[in-house]
Coordinates of C-alpha atoms in Angstrom, one line a residue:
X1 CA -2.0 61.7 -10.3
X2 CA -1.4 58.4 -8.5
X3 CA 1.1 60.0 -6.1
X4 CA -1.3 62.8 -5.3
X5 CA -4.0 60.2 -4.8
X6 CA -2.1 58.1 -2.3
X7 CA -0.7 61.3 -0.8
X8 CA -4.2 62.7 -0.2
X9 CA -5.1 59.3 1.4
X10 CA -2.1 59.5 3.7
X11 CA -2.9 63.1 4.7
X12 CA -6.5 62.3 5.4
X13 CA -5.4 59.3 7.5
X14 CA -2.8 61.5 9.3
X15 CA -5.4 64.2 9.9
X16 CA -7.9 61.7 11.4
X17 CA -5.4 60.1 13.7
X18 CA -3.6 63.3 14.8
X19 CA -4.1 64.4 18.3
X20 CA -6.2 67.6 18.9
X21 CA -4.0 70.7 18.5
X22 CA -1.1 68.8 17.0
X23 CA 0.7 70.2 13.9
X24 CA -0.1 68.5 10.6
X25 CA 3.1 66.9 9.2
X26 CA 4.1 67.9 5.8
X27 CA 4.4 65.6 2.8
X28 CA 8.2 65.8 3.0
X29 CA 8.2 64.8 6.7
X30 CA 5.9 61.8 6.0
X31 CA 8.1 60.8 3.1
X32 CA 11.2 60.9 5.4
X33 CA 9.4 58.7 7.9
X34 CA 8.4 56.2 5.2
X35 CA 12.0 56.0 4.0
X36 CA 13.3 54.8 7.3
X37 CA 14.3 51.1 7.5
X38 CA 12.4 49.2 10.1
X39 CA 15.2 46.7 10.5
X40 CA 18.8 46.5 9.2
X41 CA 18.7 45.3 5.7
X42 CA 14.9 45.4 5.4
X43 CA 13.3 47.6 2.7
X44 CA 11.6 50.7 3.8
X45 CA 7.9 51.3 3.3
X46 CA 8.5 54.0 0.7
X47 CA 10.7 51.7 -1.4
X48 CA 8.2 48.9 -1.1
X49 CA 5.3 51.1 -2.2
X50 CA 7.4 52.5 -5.1
X51 CA 8.1 48.9 -6.3
X52 CA 4.4 47.9 -6.0
X53 CA 3.2 51.0 -7.9
X54 CA 5.8 50.5 -10.6
X55 CA 4.7 46.9 -11.1
X56 CA 1.1 47.8 -11.3
X57 CA 1.7 50.6 -13.8
X58 CA 3.8 48.3 -16.0
X59 CA 1.4 45.4 -16.1
X60 CA -2.1 47.1 -16.1
X61 CA -3.5 48.1 -19.4
X62 CA -5.6 50.8 -17.8
X63 CA -3.7 52.1 -14.7
X64 CA -6.8 54.0 -13.4
X65 CA -8.8 50.8 -13.2
X66 CA -6.4 48.8 -11.1
X67 CA -8.4 47.1 -8.3
X68 CA -7.3 47.0 -4.7
X69 CA -7.1 43.2 -4.8
X70 CA -4.4 43.4 -7.5
X71 CA -2.5 45.9 -5.3
X72 CA -2.5 43.4 -2.4
X73 CA -1.5 40.5 -4.6
X74 CA 1.4 42.4 -6.1
X75 CA 2.5 43.7 -2.7
X76 CA 2.6 40.1 -1.3
X77 CA 4.5 38.9 -4.3
X78 CA 7.1 41.6 -4.1
X79 CA 7.5 41.2 -0.4
X80 CA 8.2 37.5 -0.9
X81 CA 10.4 37.7 -4.0
X82 CA 12.7 40.7 -3.3
X83 CA 15.3 41.3 -0.8
X84 CA 17.3 44.5 -0.2
X85 CA 21.1 44.7 -0.8
X86 CA 23.6 46.9 0.9
X87 CA 23.5 49.4 -2.0
X88 CA 19.8 49.9 -1.4
X89 CA 18.7 48.3 -4.7
X90 CA 16.1 45.6 -5.0
X91 CA 17.0 42.2 -6.5
X92 CA 15.0 39.1 -7.0
X93 CA 15.5 36.2 -4.6
X94 CA 16.2 33.1 -6.6
X95 CA 16.7 30.7 -3.7
X96 CA 13.1 29.4 -4.1
X97 CA 13.7 28.3 -7.7
X98 CA 14.2 24.6 -8.3
X99 CA 17.6 23.3 -9.2
X100 CA 18.5 22.1 -12.6
X101 CA 18.2 18.4 -11.5
X102 CA 14.7 18.9 -10.0
X103 CA 13.4 21.0 -12.9
X104 CA 12.7 18.1 -15.3
X105 CA 10.9 16.2 -12.6
X106 CA 8.7 19.1 -11.7
X107 CA 7.9 19.8 -15.4
X108 CA 6.9 16.1 -15.9
X109 CA 4.6 16.3 -12.9
X110 CA 3.1 19.5 -14.2
X111 CA 2.5 17.9 -17.5
X112 CA 0.7 15.0 -15.9
X113 CA -1.6 17.4 -14.1
X114 CA -2.3 19.3 -17.3
X115 CA -3.2 16.1 -19.1
X116 CA -5.7 15.1 -16.3
X117 CA -7.3 18.5 -16.0
X118 CA -7.6 19.4 -19.7
X119 CA -8.7 15.8 -20.6
X120 CA -6.1 15.6 -23.5
X121 CA -5.6 11.9 -22.9
X122 CA -9.2 10.9 -23.6
X123 CA -8.5 10.2 -27.2
X124 CA -5.7 7.8 -26.2
X125 CA -7.9 6.2 -23.6
X126 CA -10.6 5.4 -26.1
X127 CA -8.0 3.7 -28.3
X128 CA -7.0 1.6 -25.3
X129 CA -10.7 0.6 -24.8
X130 CA -10.9 -0.6 -28.4
X131 CA -7.6 -2.4 -28.0
X132 CA -8.8 -4.5 -25.1
X133 CA -11.9 -5.5 -27.1
X134 CA -14.7 -3.7 -25.3
X135 CA -15.1 -0.6 -27.4
X136 CA -17.7 1.0 -25.2
X137 CA -18.2 4.5 -24.0
X138 CA -17.9 4.6 -20.2
X139 CA -19.9 7.1 -18.2
X140 CA -17.7 8.3 -15.4
X141 CA -20.0 11.0 -14.0
X142 CA -20.7 8.8 -10.9
X143 CA -17.0 9.1 -9.9
X144 CA -17.6 12.2 -7.7
X145 CA -15.2 11.9 -4.8
X146 CA -15.9 15.4 -3.5
X147 CA -19.2 14.3 -2.1
X148 CA -17.8 11.2 -0.6
X149 CA -14.9 13.1 0.9
X150 CA -17.3 15.2 2.9
X151 CA -18.6 12.0 4.5
X152 CA -15.1 10.7 5.2
X153 CA -14.1 13.9 6.9
X154 CA -16.7 13.3 9.6
X155 CA -14.9 10.0 10.3
X156 CA -11.5 11.8 10.5
X157 CA -10.4 10.6 7.1
X158 CA -9.2 13.2 4.6
X159 CA -6.9 13.0 1.6
X160 CA -6.8 16.8 1.0
X161 CA -8.9 18.7 -1.5
X162 CA -6.1 18.8 -4.2
X163 CA -5.3 15.1 -3.9
X164 CA -9.0 14.2 -4.0
X165 CA -9.6 16.2 -7.1
X166 CA -6.5 14.7 -8.9
X167 CA -7.5 11.2 -7.8
X168 CA -11.0 11.6 -9.2
X169 CA -9.6 12.6 -12.6
X170 CA -7.1 9.7 -12.5
X171 CA -9.9 7.2 -11.8
X172 CA -12.0 8.6 -14.6
X173 CA -9.1 8.0 -17.0
X174 CA -8.6 4.5 -15.6
X175 CA -12.3 3.7 -16.2
X176 CA -12.2 5.0 -19.7
X177 CA -8.9 3.2 -20.5
X178 CA -10.1 -0.3 -19.4
X179 CA -13.9 0.1 -20.1
X180 CA -14.8 -0.3 -16.4
X181 CA -18.4 0.4 -15.6
X182 CA -18.4 0.2 -11.8
X183 CA -15.3 1.7 -10.3
X184 CA -14.7 3.1 -6.9
X185 CA -11.9 4.3 -4.7
X186 CA -11.2 1.5 -2.3
X187 CA -8.7 3.3 -0.1
X188 CA -5.0 3.8 0.7
X189 CA -2.7 1.4 2.5
X190 CA 0.3 3.1 4.1
X191 CA 3.6 1.4 3.4
X192 CA 7.2 1.9 4.5
X193 CA 8.0 3.4 1.1
X194 CA 5.3 4.8 -1.2
X195 CA 1.7 4.3 -0.2
X196 CA -0.7 2.2 -2.2
X197 CA -3.8 3.8 -3.7
X198 CA -6.3 1.1 -4.6
X199 CA -9.3 1.2 -6.9
X200 CA -12.0 -1.5 -7.0
X201 CA -14.3 -2.6 -9.8
X202 CA -16.4 -5.6 -10.7
X203 CA -14.7 -8.4 -12.6
X204 CA -15.8 -8.4 -16.2
X205 CA -14.6 -11.9 -17.3
X206 CA -15.0 -14.9 -14.9
X207 CA -11.4 -16.3 -14.2
X208 CA -12.8 -19.6 -13.0
X209 CA -14.9 -21.3 -15.7
X210 CA -14.6 -24.9 -14.7
X211 CA -14.3 -27.0 -11.6
X212 CA -10.6 -27.6 -12.3
X213 CA -9.9 -23.8 -12.4
X214 CA -12.0 -23.2 -9.2
X215 CA -9.6 -25.6 -7.4
X216 CA -6.8 -23.1 -8.0
X217 CA -8.8 -19.9 -7.3
X218 CA -12.4 -18.7 -7.0
X219 CA -14.2 -16.8 -9.7
X220 CA -16.8 -14.1 -9.8
X221 CA -18.8 -16.1 -7.2
X222 CA -16.1 -15.8 -4.6
X223 CA -13.0 -13.9 -3.6
X224 CA -12.2 -12.7 -7.2
X225 CA -15.6 -11.0 -7.6
X226 CA -13.7 -7.7 -7.7
X227 CA -10.7 -6.6 -9.7
X228 CA -8.3 -4.2 -8.0
X229 CA -5.9 -1.7 -9.4
X230 CA -3.1 -0.1 -7.4
X231 CA -1.0 3.0 -8.0
X232 CA 1.7 4.8 -6.1
X233 CA 1.3 8.0 -8.2
X234 CA -2.4 8.4 -8.8
X235 CA -1.8 11.8 -10.5
X236 CA -0.3 9.9 -13.5
X237 CA -3.0 8.3 -15.6
X238 CA -0.9 5.3 -16.7
X239 CA 0.4 4.5 -13.3
X240 CA -2.3 2.0 -12.4
X241 CA -1.4 -1.7 -12.2
X242 CA -3.9 -4.5 -12.0
X243 CA -3.3 -6.9 -9.0
X244 CA -3.2 -10.6 -9.7
X245 CA -5.9 -13.1 -8.7
X246 CA -6.0 -14.2 -5.1
X247 CA -5.9 -17.9 -4.2
X248 CA -7.3 -19.7 -1.1
X249 CA -3.7 -20.6 0.0
X250 CA -2.8 -16.9 0.0
X251 CA -5.8 -16.0 2.2
X252 CA -4.8 -18.6 4.7
X253 CA -1.2 -17.5 4.7
X254 CA -2.2 -13.8 5.0
X255 CA -4.1 -14.6 8.2
X256 CA -1.1 -16.1 9.9
X257 CA 1.3 -13.1 9.4
X258 CA 1.3 -9.4 10.3
X259 CA 3.6 -7.4 8.2
X260 CA 4.0 -3.8 7.2
X261 CA 4.2 -3.5 3.4
X262 CA 7.4 -2.2 1.9
X263 CA 6.0 -0.2 -1.0
X264 CA 7.6 -2.5 -3.7
X265 CA 5.1 -4.7 -5.5
X266 CA 7.9 -6.9 -6.9
X267 CA 9.6 -7.6 -3.5
X268 CA 9.4 -11.1 -2.0
X269 CA 7.5 -11.7 1.3
X270 CA 10.0 -13.0 3.9
X271 CA 7.9 -15.2 6.2
X272 CA 7.6 -18.8 7.3
X273 CA 5.9 -20.9 5.9
X274 CA 6.8 -19.2 2.5
X275 CA 4.0 -17.0 1.2
X276 CA 2.5 -18.7 -1.9
X277 CA 2.4 -17.1 -5.3
X278 CA -0.1 -17.4 -8.1
X279 CA -0.2 -20.7 -10.0
X280 CA 1.1 -20.5 -13.6
X281 CA -1.9 -22.4 -14.8
X282 CA -5.5 -22.4 -13.6
X283 CA -5.5 -26.2 -13.4
X284 CA -2.7 -26.2 -11.0
X285 CA 0.7 -25.4 -12.4
X286 CA 3.9 -24.5 -10.6
X287 CA 3.5 -22.0 -7.8
X288 CA 6.1 -19.2 -7.9
X289 CA 7.3 -17.4 -4.8
X290 CA 4.8 -15.0 -3.4
X291 CA 5.5 -11.3 -4.0
X292 CA 4.2 -8.2 -2.2
X293 CA 1.5 -7.8 -4.8
X294 CA 0.1 -11.2 -3.8
X295 CA 0.1 -10.3 -0.1
X296 CA -1.5 -6.9 -0.9
X297 CA -4.2 -8.6 -2.9
X298 CA -4.9 -11.0 0.0
X299 CA -5.0 -8.2 2.6
X300 CA -7.4 -6.2 0.5
X301 CA -9.7 -9.3 0.1
X302 CA -9.7 -9.8 3.9
X303 CA -10.5 -6.2 4.7
X304 CA -13.2 -6.2 2.1
X305 CA -14.9 -9.3 3.4
X306 CA -14.9 -8.0 7.0
X307 CA -15.5 -4.3 6.7
X308 CA -17.5 -3.4 3.6
X309 CA -21.0 -2.5 4.7
X310 CA -24.3 -1.7 3.1
X311 CA -27.8 -0.8 4.4
X312 CA -30.1 -3.7 5.2
X313 CA -32.6 -4.1 2.3
X314 CA -30.2 -2.7 -0.3
X315 CA -28.9 -6.2 -1.2
X316 CA -30.6 -9.5 -1.9
X317 CA -29.5 -13.1 -2.4
X318 CA -29.5 -14.5 -5.9
X319 CA -28.1 -17.4 -7.8
X320 CA -25.1 -17.3 -10.1
X321 CA -24.5 -20.0 -12.7
X322 CA -21.0 -20.6 -13.8
X323 CA -20.0 -21.6 -17.3
X324 CA -19.9 -25.3 -16.4
X325 CA -23.5 -25.1 -15.0
X326 CA -22.6 -25.0 -11.3
X327 CA -25.0 -22.8 -9.3
X328 CA -23.8 -20.5 -6.5
X329 CA -25.5 -18.1 -4.1
X330 CA -24.4 -14.5 -4.3
X331 CA -25.7 -11.1 -3.5
X332 CA -26.9 -8.4 -5.8
X333 CA -28.2 -4.8 -5.3
X334 CA -31.9 -4.2 -5.4
X335 CA -33.6 -1.8 -7.8
X336 CA -34.9 0.5 -5.0
X337 CA -32.6 0.8 -2.0
X338 CA -34.1 1.9 1.3
X339 CA -33.9 5.5 2.3
X340 CA -33.3 5.7 6.1
X341 CA -33.3 8.7 8.3
X342 CA -30.5 9.6 10.7
X343 CA -32.0 7.7 13.6
X344 CA -32.4 4.5 11.6
X345 CA -28.8 4.8 10.4
X346 CA -27.6 4.8 14.0
X347 CA -29.1 1.3 14.6
X348 CA -26.6 -1.6 14.0
X349 CA -29.5 -3.9 12.9
X350 CA -29.9 -1.7 9.8
X351 CA -26.3 -2.4 8.5
X352 CA -25.1 -5.6 6.9
X353 CA -21.9 -7.0 5.3
X354 CA -21.8 -7.0 1.5
X355 CA -19.5 -10.0 1.4
X356 CA -19.3 -13.3 3.4
X357 CA -16.4 -14.2 5.7
X358 CA -13.7 -16.4 4.4
X359 CA -14.0 -20.0 5.7
X360 CA -11.1 -22.0 7.2
X361 CA -9.7 -22.9 3.8
X362 CA -9.7 -19.3 2.4
X363 CA -12.8 -19.5 0.3
X364 CA -16.2 -17.8 0.1
X365 CA -17.9 -20.8 -1.4
X366 CA -17.5 -24.5 -0.7
X367 CA -14.6 -26.1 -2.6
X368 CA -15.5 -28.1 -5.7
X369 CA -16.0 -31.8 -5.7
X370 CA -12.8 -33.7 -6.5
X371 CA -12.6 -36.0 -9.5
X372 CA -12.0 -39.7 -9.1
X373 CA -8.8 -39.5 -11.2
X374 CA -7.2 -36.8 -9.2
X375 CA -4.1 -37.6 -7.2
X376 CA -4.8 -35.1 -4.4
X377 CA -8.3 -36.3 -3.8
X378 CA -7.5 -36.7 0.0
X379 CA -6.5 -33.1 0.3
X380 CA -9.6 -31.8 -1.4
X381 CA -11.8 -34.0 0.8
X382 CA -10.0 -32.5 3.9
X383 CA -10.8 -29.0 2.6
X384 CA -14.4 -29.9 2.1
X385 CA -14.6 -31.1 5.7
X386 CA -13.0 -27.9 7.1
X387 CA -15.0 -25.5 4.9
X388 CA -18.3 -23.9 6.0
X389 CA -21.1 -22.7 3.7
X390 CA -21.1 -18.9 3.1
X391 CA -23.2 -16.7 5.3
X392 CA -24.5 -13.7 3.4
X393 CA -25.8 -10.4 4.7
X394 CA -24.4 -10.8 8.2
X395 CA -25.7 -8.1 10.5
X396 CA -23.2 -5.7 12.1
X397 CA -24.7 -6.3 15.5
X398 CA -23.3 -9.9 15.3
X399 CA -19.7 -8.7 14.9
X400 CA -18.1 -9.3 18.4
X401 CA -14.6 -9.8 19.6
X402 CA -13.6 -11.9 22.6
X403 CA -11.5 -9.7 24.8
X404 CA -8.9 -11.4 27.2
X405 CA -10.0 -11.7 30.8
X406 CA -13.2 -12.9 32.4
X407 CA -14.4 -9.4 33.2
X408 CA -13.9 -8.0 29.7
X409 CA -16.4 -10.3 27.8
X410 CA -17.3 -9.7 24.2
X411 CA -16.8 -6.3 22.5
X412 CA -18.3 -5.0 19.4
X413 CA -16.1 -4.7 16.3
X414 CA -17.6 -1.4 15.4
X415 CA -17.8 2.1 16.9
X416 CA -20.6 4.4 15.8
X417 CA -20.5 8.2 15.6
X418 CA -23.2 10.6 14.6
X419 CA -22.4 14.0 13.1
X420 CA -24.4 17.2 13.5
X421 CA -25.6 17.2 9.8
X422 CA -27.0 13.7 10.2
X423 CA -24.0 11.7 8.9
X424 CA -23.6 8.4 10.6
X425 CA -20.1 6.9 10.7
X426 CA -19.2 3.3 11.6
X427 CA -15.5 2.6 12.3
X428 CA -14.0 -0.9 12.5
X429 CA -11.9 -1.8 15.5
X430 CA -10.9 -5.1 13.9
X431 CA -9.2 -3.3 11.0
X432 CA -8.4 0.2 12.2
X433 CA -8.8 2.6 9.3
X434 CA -11.9 1.0 7.8
X435 CA -14.9 3.4 7.7
X436 CA -18.4 3.2 6.4
X437 CA -20.4 6.4 6.3
X438 CA -23.9 7.3 5.2
X439 CA -26.3 10.2 5.2
X440 CA -30.0 10.5 4.6
X441 CA -30.4 10.8 0.8
X442 CA -26.9 9.5 0.0
X443 CA -25.5 6.1 -0.6
X444 CA -23.1 4.3 1.7
X445 CA -19.5 5.2 1.2
X446 CA -16.8 2.7 2.3
X447 CA -13.1 3.5 2.5
X448 CA -10.0 2.2 4.2
X449 CA -6.9 4.2 5.1
X450 CA -4.5 2.3 7.3
X451 CA -1.4 0.1 7.5
X452 CA -3.2 -3.1 6.3
X453 CA -2.7 -4.8 9.7
X454 CA -5.6 -6.1 11.8
X455 CA -5.9 -5.3 15.5
X456 CA -5.5 -8.0 18.1
X457 CA -5.7 -8.2 21.9
X458 CA -2.5 -10.3 22.1
X459 CA 1.0 -9.5 21.2
X460 CA 2.2 -11.0 17.9
X461 CA 3.9 -14.4 18.3
X462 CA 5.5 -16.2 15.4
X463 CA 3.6 -19.4 14.3
X464 CA 4.7 -22.5 16.1
X465 CA 6.7 -24.8 13.8
X466 CA 5.5 -28.2 12.9
X467 CA 6.3 -31.2 15.1
X468 CA 9.8 -32.7 14.8
X469 CA 9.8 -35.9 12.8
X470 CA 10.5 -39.1 14.7
X471 CA 13.9 -40.7 14.7
X472 CA 14.8 -43.7 12.6
X473 CA 13.2 -46.9 13.9
X474 CA 14.3 -50.4 13.3
X475 CA 12.1 -52.5 11.2
X476 CA 10.1 -55.4 12.7
X477 CA 11.3 -59.0 12.1
X478 CA 8.2 -60.6 10.6
X479 CA 9.6 -64.1 11.0
X480 CA 10.2 -63.9 14.8
X481 CA 7.6 -61.3 15.4
X482 CA 10.0 -59.4 17.7
X483 CA 11.1 -55.8 17.6
X484 CA 14.8 -55.2 17.9
X485 CA 15.2 -52.4 20.5
X486 CA 18.9 -51.8 20.0
X487 CA 21.3 -51.6 17.2
X488 CA 24.3 -53.9 16.9
X489 CA 27.2 -53.4 14.7
X490 CA 27.6 -56.0 12.0
X491 CA 30.9 -57.9 12.0
X492 CA 33.2 -56.9 9.3
X493 CA 33.8 -59.6 6.6
X494 CA 37.5 -60.3 6.4
X495 CA 38.6 -61.4 3.0
X496 CA 42.2 -62.6 2.4
X497 CA 43.9 -60.9 -0.5
X498 CA 44.5 -63.1 -3.6
X499 CA 47.8 -64.8 -3.9
X500 CA 49.7 -64.7 -7.2
X501 CA 51.0 -68.2 -8.1
X502 CA 53.9 -66.8 -10.1
X503 CA 55.2 -64.9 -7.2
X504 CA 55.1 -68.0 -5.0
X505 CA 57.1 -70.1 -7.5
X506 CA 59.7 -67.5 -7.7
X507 CA 60.3 -67.4 -4.1

C-alpha cells in the first residue's frame, strides 16, 4: 500500500507538471528515471527512497501513522550516514565516529553534562555544604543567565545558548556546594591557553579581623569584599577553584605591567620588579613568589573597581564595624531600587560605580595606624601620606581620560548605546570588554569578556629601573676635618724572615 501511495503521489505530480498534450509516463519509465545516478558513485533517488522507507517501516510501531517530519529526519540521517560502493550496496560511513583514544574523553564529558542536567550531584553538594560548616539550603533560582544573556547580546557579548545553559547549571552547583547566597557570573578572561570563567560572590567570613591583619590585606570593607572562583571547564561541577586574597602590593604591581595571561594558574609571573605573592601569615609572614592566580585576582579587582556600575539611588553609604571595633564607610543596596525608563537610563548622571577606586597604595580604605613597637613604622607612615580616602558612588559622567595632544582634550571612558527594545548599554573604553546593561523593569547586569589588559593611548614601555647606587666614597677625617679626594696605596710592610740560630752556628 505504501508503494501505491507514493506512486499515486508521483503520478499526480507528473500529471500536474506535464505539458498539455504530452504523453503521461508509465510507472516503469518513472522508476527507470529514479534509478539513474546523478553523479558517479552517488546513490540514485530510487535507492535512497527505498532505504528511507525500509528504515521507517522497521522502526515505526504503526507504519500508517508515520509523520512527514520523521520521513525528513530519516532521509537526512541516511543521506549523511551512508555512501554508495561500486557494487551498488549501501554501507555505513564510520569516518565520523570518534577514535578509541577520544572515546573515553567524550564519554566523560557527556557524563558531566548528564550530572548537571539531571541534578544527580545535588545530594553530594548538600554534603559539601554540611562539611564546610554552613549547612544551609541555598536558593539558586536567581541564577538565570538566559535573561541576562539577552541584555549582553545587545552589547555584542554572547557565550552561546548551549554554553550559557551549562554555565548556569554549573553556577547553581557551585552555590549549593559552598553555601553561597549571592553568586553571579563575573565574566571570562581570554588567555593564551584555556580561558578563565570567573564567578563572584560576597565574602562570608572577614579575612581581616584586626589592625595587624589589615596591614597585610584588606577585609570585607575593602578589596576582599568579594570572593572569586575560577574555572576553565565550567561544564564540570567540581572544576571551580577559589582565588586567593589580594594584597595592596599586588594591586600596585598589577598596575605597572600589561601581560596576557597564559592559562596556567600555577605558573610564575615573569616581570620586574618581581610580582608579589600572598603572605603566609596575616600578620606579615614570608611572601612567596607571585603566581598567575595572584595576578588574575589583582586584575579582576582592578576591573571591578573601575567598571562595575549600578543605578543612582540603588546604593547608599553605610558604616561597617570590624571585629576590633574599627568603623569603615561602605555601600549597601537599598530596599527599593529606582525603576527608570529608557530615556533616564541613557543619562550618565543616573549611573554610579559600586566600588571606589584604588588609591596610590593599592587600597580602598586608608591604611591602619602603625603601632609604636613596629619596626616598619616609617613605611606605614609613608603609605598613610600617599593614600587618599575612598570616594563612593562616583558618577559615570566624571570618568574621563586625558588623550595625548592639545586638540584631543579629555574623553569619556564610556560609550553608550540604546537598543530598539529599550535596553541601554554602557561599554568601557578603559577596559575593553567591560559592559553594563539595563532595561526598564530589569536590574543592571555587569559582565567582562576580554583579555584582562587595560587600554592606553601610549605604547607600552617597561618601567624605568631604579637609580644606580653611588660609588664608594672615602670617609671624612674628623680630626683634620678634611675630605680625602683621592685614594693612595698604602706602603707594604716589609718584614724580615726570622733567622734560625742553629743554622748560623753550623755555618
